[in-house]
PDB file of N, CA and C in Angstrom:
ATOM      1  N   UNK A   1     -54.044  27.989 -31.251  1.00 89.00           N
ATOM      2  CA  UNK A   1     -54.200  28.835 -32.408  1.00 89.00           C
ATOM      3  C   UNK A   1     -55.683  28.891 -32.755  1.00 89.00           C
ATOM      4  N   UNK A   2     -56.190  30.100 -32.894  1.00 93.00           N
ATOM      5  CA  UNK A   2     -57.582  30.297 -33.287  1.00 93.00           C
ATOM      6  C   UNK A   2     -57.606  30.917 -34.682  1.00 93.00           C
ATOM      7  N   UNK A   3     -58.462  30.405 -35.515  1.00 94.00           N
ATOM      8  CA  UNK A   3     -58.589  30.927 -36.881  1.00 94.00           C
ATOM      9  C   UNK A   3     -59.854  31.760 -36.999  1.00 94.00           C
ATOM     10  N   UNK A   4     -59.815  32.717 -37.900  1.00 95.00           N
ATOM     11  CA  UNK A   4     -60.930  33.630 -38.132  1.00 95.00           C
ATOM     12  C   UNK A   4     -61.276  33.629 -39.616  1.00 95.00           C
ATOM     13  N   UNK A   5     -62.510  33.995 -39.907  1.00 93.00           N
ATOM     14  CA  UNK A   5     -62.889  34.169 -41.306  1.00 93.00           C
ATOM     15  C   UNK A   5     -62.149  35.378 -41.856  1.00 93.00           C
ATOM     16  N   UNK A   6     -61.917  35.370 -43.151  1.00 91.00           N
ATOM     17  CA  UNK A   6     -61.225  36.467 -43.808  1.00 91.00           C
ATOM     18  C   UNK A   6     -61.944  37.786 -43.540  1.00 91.00           C
ATOM     19  N   UNK A   7     -61.207  38.773 -43.057  1.00 92.00           N
ATOM     20  CA  UNK A   7     -61.784  40.090 -42.812  1.00 92.00           C
ATOM     21  C   UNK A   7     -62.617  40.201 -41.554  1.00 92.00           C
ATOM     22  N   UNK A   8     -62.584  39.194 -40.681  1.00 95.00           N
ATOM     23  CA  UNK A   8     -63.423  39.188 -39.487  1.00 95.00           C
ATOM     24  C   UNK A   8     -62.592  38.986 -38.227  1.00 95.00           C
ATOM     25  N   UNK A   9     -63.084  39.533 -37.122  1.00 96.00           N
ATOM     26  CA  UNK A   9     -62.446  39.308 -35.821  1.00 96.00           C
ATOM     27  C   UNK A   9     -63.364  38.521 -34.891  1.00 96.00           C
ATOM     28  N   UNK A  10     -64.473  38.048 -35.419  1.00 97.00           N
ATOM     29  CA  UNK A  10     -65.435  37.283 -34.624  1.00 97.00           C
ATOM     30  C   UNK A  10     -64.899  35.867 -34.376  1.00 97.00           C
ATOM     31  N   UNK A  11     -64.983  35.428 -33.128  1.00 97.00           N
ATOM     32  CA  UNK A  11     -64.547  34.080 -32.778  1.00 97.00           C
ATOM     33  C   UNK A  11     -65.625  33.090 -33.223  1.00 97.00           C
ATOM     34  N   UNK A  12     -65.219  32.165 -34.058  1.00 97.00           N
ATOM     35  CA  UNK A  12     -66.141  31.159 -34.590  1.00 97.00           C
ATOM     36  C   UNK A  12     -66.418  30.082 -33.540  1.00 97.00           C
ATOM     37  N   UNK A  13     -67.589  29.424 -33.601  1.00 96.00           N
ATOM     38  CA  UNK A  13     -67.927  28.395 -32.608  1.00 96.00           C
ATOM     39  C   UNK A  13     -66.877  27.285 -32.473  1.00 96.00           C
ATOM     40  N   UNK A  14     -66.332  26.821 -33.577  1.00 96.00           N
ATOM     41  CA  UNK A  14     -65.319  25.760 -33.513  1.00 96.00           C
ATOM     42  C   UNK A  14     -64.052  26.262 -32.820  1.00 96.00           C
ATOM     43  N   UNK A  15     -63.728  27.521 -33.030  1.00 97.00           N
ATOM     44  CA  UNK A  15     -62.547  28.100 -32.388  1.00 97.00           C
ATOM     45  C   UNK A  15     -62.798  28.344 -30.902  1.00 97.00           C
ATOM     46  N   UNK A  16     -64.032  28.664 -30.547  1.00 97.00           N
ATOM     47  CA  UNK A  16     -64.382  28.851 -29.134  1.00 97.00           C
ATOM     48  C   UNK A  16     -64.173  27.547 -28.362  1.00 97.00           C
ATOM     49  N   UNK A  17     -64.488  26.423 -28.990  1.00 96.00           N
ATOM     50  CA  UNK A  17     -64.260  25.130 -28.337  1.00 96.00           C
ATOM     51  C   UNK A  17     -62.777  24.914 -28.061  1.00 96.00           C
ATOM     52  N   UNK A  18     -61.927  25.307 -29.006  1.00 96.00           N
ATOM     53  CA  UNK A  18     -60.479  25.212 -28.797  1.00 96.00           C
ATOM     54  C   UNK A  18     -60.043  26.121 -27.652  1.00 96.00           C
ATOM     55  N   UNK A  19     -60.581  27.329 -27.646  1.00 97.00           N
ATOM     56  CA  UNK A  19     -60.207  28.280 -26.605  1.00 97.00           C
ATOM     57  C   UNK A  19     -60.671  27.823 -25.225  1.00 97.00           C
ATOM     58  N   UNK A  20     -61.788  27.108 -25.170  1.00 97.00           N
ATOM     59  CA  UNK A  20     -62.264  26.578 -23.882  1.00 97.00           C
ATOM     60  C   UNK A  20     -61.242  25.617 -23.281  1.00 97.00           C
ATOM     61  N   UNK A  21     -60.580  24.843 -24.122  1.00 95.00           N
ATOM     62  CA  UNK A  21     -59.527  23.939 -23.639  1.00 95.00           C
ATOM     63  C   UNK A  21     -58.337  24.745 -23.123  1.00 95.00           C
ATOM     64  N   UNK A  22     -58.038  25.826 -23.799  1.00 95.00           N
ATOM     65  CA  UNK A  22     -56.954  26.704 -23.367  1.00 95.00           C
ATOM     66  C   UNK A  22     -57.302  27.321 -22.008  1.00 95.00           C
ATOM     67  N   UNK A  23     -58.545  27.737 -21.849  1.00 96.00           N
ATOM     68  CA  UNK A  23     -58.999  28.312 -20.584  1.00 96.00           C
ATOM     69  C   UNK A  23     -58.727  27.347 -19.440  1.00 96.00           C
ATOM     70  N   UNK A  24     -59.137  26.106 -19.609  1.00 93.00           N
ATOM     71  CA  UNK A  24     -58.935  25.106 -18.561  1.00 93.00           C
ATOM     72  C   UNK A  24     -57.459  24.971 -18.205  1.00 93.00           C
ATOM     73  N   UNK A  25     -56.611  24.915 -19.199  1.00 92.00           N
ATOM     74  CA  UNK A  25     -55.167  24.776 -18.967  1.00 92.00           C
ATOM     75  C   UNK A  25     -54.590  26.002 -18.260  1.00 92.00           C
ATOM     76  N   UNK A  26     -55.027  27.180 -18.677  1.00 93.00           N
ATOM     77  CA  UNK A  26     -54.499  28.400 -18.075  1.00 93.00           C
ATOM     78  C   UNK A  26     -54.942  28.558 -16.625  1.00 93.00           C
ATOM     79  N   UNK A  27     -56.176  28.207 -16.346  1.00 91.00           N
ATOM     80  CA  UNK A  27     -56.668  28.310 -14.975  1.00 91.00           C
ATOM     81  C   UNK A  27     -55.959  27.298 -14.075  1.00 91.00           C
ATOM     82  N   UNK A  28     -55.785  26.081 -14.568  1.00 89.00           N
ATOM     83  CA  UNK A  28     -55.114  25.044 -13.784  1.00 89.00           C
ATOM     84  C   UNK A  28     -53.647  25.381 -13.531  1.00 89.00           C
ATOM     85  N   UNK A  29     -52.978  25.969 -14.496  1.00 85.00           N
ATOM     86  CA  UNK A  29     -51.549  26.235 -14.377  1.00 85.00           C
ATOM     87  C   UNK A  29     -51.191  27.671 -14.047  1.00 85.00           C
ATOM     88  N   UNK A  30     -52.180  28.468 -13.655  1.00 78.00           N
ATOM     89  CA  UNK A  30     -51.973  29.905 -13.453  1.00 78.00           C
ATOM     90  C   UNK A  30     -50.799  30.218 -12.523  1.00 78.00           C
ATOM     91  N   UNK A  31     -50.631  29.461 -11.467  1.00 78.00           N
ATOM     92  CA  UNK A  31     -49.566  29.757 -10.501  1.00 78.00           C
ATOM     93  C   UNK A  31     -48.173  29.505 -11.068  1.00 78.00           C
ATOM     94  N   UNK A  32     -48.088  28.765 -12.150  1.00 83.00           N
ATOM     95  CA  UNK A  32     -46.797  28.451 -12.756  1.00 83.00           C
ATOM     96  C   UNK A  32     -46.494  29.308 -13.981  1.00 83.00           C
ATOM     97  N   UNK A  33     -47.356  30.276 -14.271  1.00 82.00           N
ATOM     98  CA  UNK A  33     -47.197  31.084 -15.481  1.00 82.00           C
ATOM     99  C   UNK A  33     -46.774  32.510 -15.145  1.00 82.00           C
ATOM    100  N   UNK A  34     -45.862  33.048 -15.925  1.00 85.00           N
ATOM    101  CA  UNK A  34     -45.511  34.459 -15.802  1.00 85.00           C
ATOM    102  C   UNK A  34     -46.379  35.284 -16.739  1.00 85.00           C
ATOM    103  N   UNK A  35     -46.343  34.944 -18.008  1.00 92.00           N
ATOM    104  CA  UNK A  35     -47.122  35.653 -19.030  1.00 92.00           C
ATOM    105  C   UNK A  35     -47.517  34.702 -20.139  1.00 92.00           C
ATOM    106  N   UNK A  36     -48.686  34.937 -20.673  1.00 95.00           N
ATOM    107  CA  UNK A  36     -49.155  34.240 -21.864  1.00 95.00           C
ATOM    108  C   UNK A  36     -49.383  35.328 -22.908  1.00 95.00           C
ATOM    109  N   UNK A  37     -48.731  35.189 -24.038  1.00 96.00           N
ATOM    110  CA  UNK A  37     -48.830  36.198 -25.081  1.00 96.00           C
ATOM    111  C   UNK A  37     -49.875  35.779 -26.103  1.00 96.00           C
ATOM    112  N   UNK A  38     -50.829  36.661 -26.331  1.00 97.00           N
ATOM    113  CA  UNK A  38     -51.854  36.471 -27.354  1.00 97.00           C
ATOM    114  C   UNK A  38     -51.421  37.288 -28.560  1.00 97.00           C
ATOM    115  N   UNK A  39     -51.150  36.606 -29.661  1.00 96.00           N
ATOM    116  CA  UNK A  39     -50.699  37.280 -30.869  1.00 96.00           C
ATOM    117  C   UNK A  39     -51.839  37.353 -31.880  1.00 96.00           C
ATOM    118  N   UNK A  40     -52.081  38.542 -32.374  1.00 96.00           N
ATOM    119  CA  UNK A  40     -53.093  38.744 -33.394  1.00 96.00           C
ATOM    120  C   UNK A  40     -52.453  38.973 -34.746  1.00 96.00           C
ATOM    121  N   UNK A  41     -52.974  38.292 -35.737  1.00 95.00           N
ATOM    122  CA  UNK A  41     -52.464  38.409 -37.105  1.00 95.00           C
ATOM    123  C   UNK A  41     -53.618  38.664 -38.074  1.00 95.00           C
ATOM    124  N   UNK A  42     -53.283  39.208 -39.220  1.00 92.00           N
ATOM    125  CA  UNK A  42     -54.216  39.347 -40.340  1.00 92.00           C
ATOM    126  C   UNK A  42     -53.440  38.977 -41.600  1.00 92.00           C
ATOM    127  N   UNK A  43     -54.147  38.787 -42.688  1.00 86.00           N
ATOM    128  CA  UNK A  43     -53.473  38.433 -43.937  1.00 86.00           C
ATOM    129  C   UNK A  43     -52.743  39.650 -44.507  1.00 86.00           C
ATOM    130  N   UNK A  44     -51.960  39.400 -45.515  1.00 85.00           N
ATOM    131  CA  UNK A  44     -51.248  40.487 -46.194  1.00 85.00           C
ATOM    132  C   UNK A  44     -52.099  41.115 -47.286  1.00 85.00           C
ATOM    133  N   UNK A  45     -53.295  40.597 -47.478  1.00 86.00           N
ATOM    134  CA  UNK A  45     -54.196  41.111 -48.508  1.00 86.00           C
ATOM    135  C   UNK A  45     -54.915  42.342 -47.955  1.00 86.00           C
ATOM    136  N   UNK A  46     -54.954  43.390 -48.716  1.00 87.00           N
ATOM    137  CA  UNK A  46     -55.666  44.597 -48.311  1.00 87.00           C
ATOM    138  C   UNK A  46     -54.748  45.633 -47.700  1.00 87.00           C
ATOM    139  N   UNK A  47     -55.326  46.774 -47.342  1.00 91.00           N
ATOM    140  CA  UNK A  47     -54.544  47.884 -46.786  1.00 91.00           C
ATOM    141  C   UNK A  47     -53.911  47.524 -45.434  1.00 91.00           C
ATOM    142  N   UNK A  48     -52.675  47.976 -45.240  1.00 91.00           N
ATOM    143  CA  UNK A  48     -51.940  47.676 -44.004  1.00 91.00           C
ATOM    144  C   UNK A  48     -52.667  48.210 -42.768  1.00 91.00           C
ATOM    145  N   UNK A  49     -53.255  49.390 -42.878  1.00 93.00           N
ATOM    146  CA  UNK A  49     -53.957  49.984 -41.735  1.00 93.00           C
ATOM    147  C   UNK A  49     -55.148  49.117 -41.320  1.00 93.00           C
ATOM    148  N   UNK A  50     -55.883  48.626 -42.289  1.00 93.00           N
ATOM    149  CA  UNK A  50     -57.021  47.753 -42.002  1.00 93.00           C
ATOM    150  C   UNK A  50     -56.551  46.450 -41.364  1.00 93.00           C
ATOM    151  N   UNK A  51     -55.491  45.874 -41.888  1.00 94.00           N
ATOM    152  CA  UNK A  51     -54.979  44.610 -41.345  1.00 94.00           C
ATOM    153  C   UNK A  51     -54.438  44.786 -39.929  1.00 94.00           C
ATOM    154  N   UNK A  52     -53.830  45.916 -39.655  1.00 95.00           N
ATOM    155  CA  UNK A  52     -53.347  46.179 -38.296  1.00 95.00           C
ATOM    156  C   UNK A  52     -54.519  46.263 -37.321  1.00 95.00           C
ATOM    157  N   UNK A  53     -55.568  46.960 -37.707  1.00 95.00           N
ATOM    158  CA  UNK A  53     -56.759  47.063 -36.856  1.00 95.00           C
ATOM    159  C   UNK A  53     -57.383  45.691 -36.648  1.00 95.00           C
ATOM    160  N   UNK A  54     -57.473  44.917 -37.717  1.00 96.00           N
ATOM    161  CA  UNK A  54     -58.073  43.592 -37.649  1.00 96.00           C
ATOM    162  C   UNK A  54     -57.263  42.667 -36.736  1.00 96.00           C
ATOM    163  N   UNK A  55     -55.950  42.708 -36.848  1.00 96.00           N
ATOM    164  CA  UNK A  55     -55.122  41.853 -35.998  1.00 96.00           C
ATOM    165  C   UNK A  55     -55.256  42.257 -34.529  1.00 96.00           C
ATOM    166  N   UNK A  56     -55.385  43.557 -34.264  1.00 96.00           N
ATOM    167  CA  UNK A  56     -55.592  44.035 -32.891  1.00 96.00           C
ATOM    168  C   UNK A  56     -56.941  43.567 -32.358  1.00 96.00           C
ATOM    169  N   UNK A  57     -57.984  43.677 -33.169  1.00 97.00           N
ATOM    170  CA  UNK A  57     -59.328  43.239 -32.754  1.00 97.00           C
ATOM    171  C   UNK A  57     -59.352  41.737 -32.474  1.00 97.00           C
ATOM    172  N   UNK A  58     -58.667  40.960 -33.289  1.00 97.00           N
ATOM    173  CA  UNK A  58     -58.626  39.516 -33.087  1.00 97.00           C
ATOM    174  C   UNK A  58     -57.967  39.169 -31.759  1.00 97.00           C
ATOM    175  N   UNK A  59     -56.820  39.785 -31.503  1.00 97.00           N
ATOM    176  CA  UNK A  59     -56.121  39.528 -30.240  1.00 97.00           C
ATOM    177  C   UNK A  59     -56.969  39.981 -29.056  1.00 97.00           C
ATOM    178  N   UNK A  60     -57.598  41.138 -29.181  1.00 98.00           N
ATOM    179  CA  UNK A  60     -58.436  41.657 -28.089  1.00 98.00           C
ATOM    180  C   UNK A  60     -59.643  40.760 -27.848  1.00 98.00           C
ATOM    181  N   UNK A  61     -60.243  40.246 -28.909  1.00 98.00           N
ATOM    182  CA  UNK A  61     -61.396  39.361 -28.746  1.00 98.00           C
ATOM    183  C   UNK A  61     -61.014  38.055 -28.058  1.00 98.00           C
ATOM    184  N   UNK A  62     -59.835  37.535 -28.367  1.00 98.00           N
ATOM    185  CA  UNK A  62     -59.364  36.327 -27.681  1.00 98.00           C
ATOM    186  C   UNK A  62     -59.103  36.648 -26.209  1.00 98.00           C
ATOM    187  N   UNK A  63     -58.458  37.772 -25.932  1.00 98.00           N
ATOM    188  CA  UNK A  63     -58.232  38.213 -24.554  1.00 98.00           C
ATOM    189  C   UNK A  63     -59.561  38.306 -23.802  1.00 98.00           C
ATOM    190  N   UNK A  64     -60.541  38.980 -24.402  1.00 98.00           N
ATOM    191  CA  UNK A  64     -61.850  39.139 -23.762  1.00 98.00           C
ATOM    192  C   UNK A  64     -62.514  37.789 -23.506  1.00 98.00           C
ATOM    193  N   UNK A  65     -62.426  36.900 -24.469  1.00 98.00           N
ATOM    194  CA  UNK A  65     -63.024  35.571 -24.329  1.00 98.00           C
ATOM    195  C   UNK A  65     -62.394  34.834 -23.146  1.00 98.00           C
ATOM    196  N   UNK A  66     -61.070  34.821 -23.108  1.00 98.00           N
ATOM    197  CA  UNK A  66     -60.374  34.097 -22.049  1.00 98.00           C
ATOM    198  C   UNK A  66     -60.694  34.670 -20.670  1.00 98.00           C
ATOM    199  N   UNK A  67     -60.708  35.989 -20.557  1.00 98.00           N
ATOM    200  CA  UNK A  67     -60.967  36.588 -19.245  1.00 98.00           C
ATOM    201  C   UNK A  67     -62.419  36.413 -18.814  1.00 98.00           C
ATOM    202  N   UNK A  68     -63.347  36.444 -19.751  1.00 98.00           N
ATOM    203  CA  UNK A  68     -64.751  36.197 -19.399  1.00 98.00           C
ATOM    204  C   UNK A  68     -64.966  34.777 -18.896  1.00 98.00           C
ATOM    205  N   UNK A  69     -64.099  33.873 -19.339  1.00 97.00           N
ATOM    206  CA  UNK A  69     -64.190  32.478 -18.917  1.00 97.00           C
ATOM    207  C   UNK A  69     -63.426  32.214 -17.615  1.00 97.00           C
ATOM    208  N   UNK A  70     -62.774  33.251 -17.072  1.00 96.00           N
ATOM    209  CA  UNK A  70     -62.143  33.111 -15.773  1.00 96.00           C
ATOM    210  C   UNK A  70     -60.628  33.149 -15.738  1.00 96.00           C
ATOM    211  N   UNK A  71     -59.984  33.373 -16.878  1.00 96.00           N
ATOM    212  CA  UNK A  71     -58.527  33.466 -16.901  1.00 96.00           C
ATOM    213  C   UNK A  71     -58.126  34.820 -16.302  1.00 96.00           C
ATOM    214  N   UNK A  72     -57.107  34.801 -15.457  1.00 94.00           N
ATOM    215  CA  UNK A  72     -56.600  36.012 -14.829  1.00 94.00           C
ATOM    216  C   UNK A  72     -56.010  36.932 -15.903  1.00 94.00           C
ATOM    217  N   UNK A  73     -56.540  38.144 -16.075  1.00 96.00           N
ATOM    218  CA  UNK A  73     -56.035  39.041 -17.112  1.00 96.00           C
ATOM    219  C   UNK A  73     -54.594  39.483 -16.874  1.00 96.00           C
ATOM    220  N   UNK A  74     -54.111  39.381 -15.641  1.00 94.00           N
ATOM    221  CA  UNK A  74     -52.746  39.805 -15.326  1.00 94.00           C
ATOM    222  C   UNK A  74     -51.681  38.895 -15.924  1.00 94.00           C
ATOM    223  N   UNK A  75     -52.052  37.686 -16.334  1.00 94.00           N
ATOM    224  CA  UNK A  75     -51.072  36.787 -16.946  1.00 94.00           C
ATOM    225  C   UNK A  75     -51.102  36.882 -18.476  1.00 94.00           C
ATOM    226  N   UNK A  76     -52.023  37.679 -19.011  1.00 96.00           N
ATOM    227  CA  UNK A  76     -52.187  37.786 -20.469  1.00 96.00           C
ATOM    228  C   UNK A  76     -51.569  39.069 -21.001  1.00 96.00           C
ATOM    229  N   UNK A  77     -50.975  38.965 -22.153  1.00 97.00           N
ATOM    230  CA  UNK A  77     -50.422  40.131 -22.853  1.00 97.00           C
ATOM    231  C   UNK A  77     -50.816  40.024 -24.324  1.00 97.00           C
ATOM    232  N   UNK A  78     -51.238  41.153 -24.878  1.00 97.00           N
ATOM    233  CA  UNK A  78     -51.651  41.190 -26.287  1.00 97.00           C
ATOM    234  C   UNK A  78     -50.537  41.795 -27.135  1.00 97.00           C
ATOM    235  N   UNK A  79     -50.264  41.135 -28.265  1.00 97.00           N
ATOM    236  CA  UNK A  79     -49.356  41.650 -29.275  1.00 97.00           C
ATOM    237  C   UNK A  79     -50.064  41.460 -30.610  1.00 97.00           C
ATOM    238  N   UNK A  80     -49.974  42.432 -31.477  1.00 94.00           N
ATOM    239  CA  UNK A  80     -50.659  42.278 -32.768  1.00 94.00           C
ATOM    240  C   UNK A  80     -49.769  42.768 -33.898  1.00 94.00           C
ATOM    241  N   UNK A  81     -49.947  42.131 -35.025  1.00 91.00           N
ATOM    242  CA  UNK A  81     -49.164  42.420 -36.220  1.00 91.00           C
ATOM    243  C   UNK A  81     -50.125  42.687 -37.360  1.00 91.00           C
ATOM    244  N   UNK A  82     -49.779  43.531 -38.260  1.00 79.00           N
ATOM    245  CA  UNK A  82     -50.659  43.881 -39.375  1.00 79.00           C
ATOM    246  C   UNK A  82     -50.816  42.830 -40.403  1.00 79.00           C
TER     247      UNK A  82
END
């Protein structure tokens, strides 16, 4: 689970360290995985359209981070909620 600042989709340094551990696990276990679902969420505060966009950006940023670190994009799937 990665946390974000309110209203932001930027991956924080402390969260990047957590994701680095996930990267290692995903690369090591890639042959045993069918799909890994990345779920993006936003708070219920504010307009629904904005929160939907924010949750999509968060999930996409995690996807981008993982793939840049070497995770096979074919095992990743993005789902986002407003």
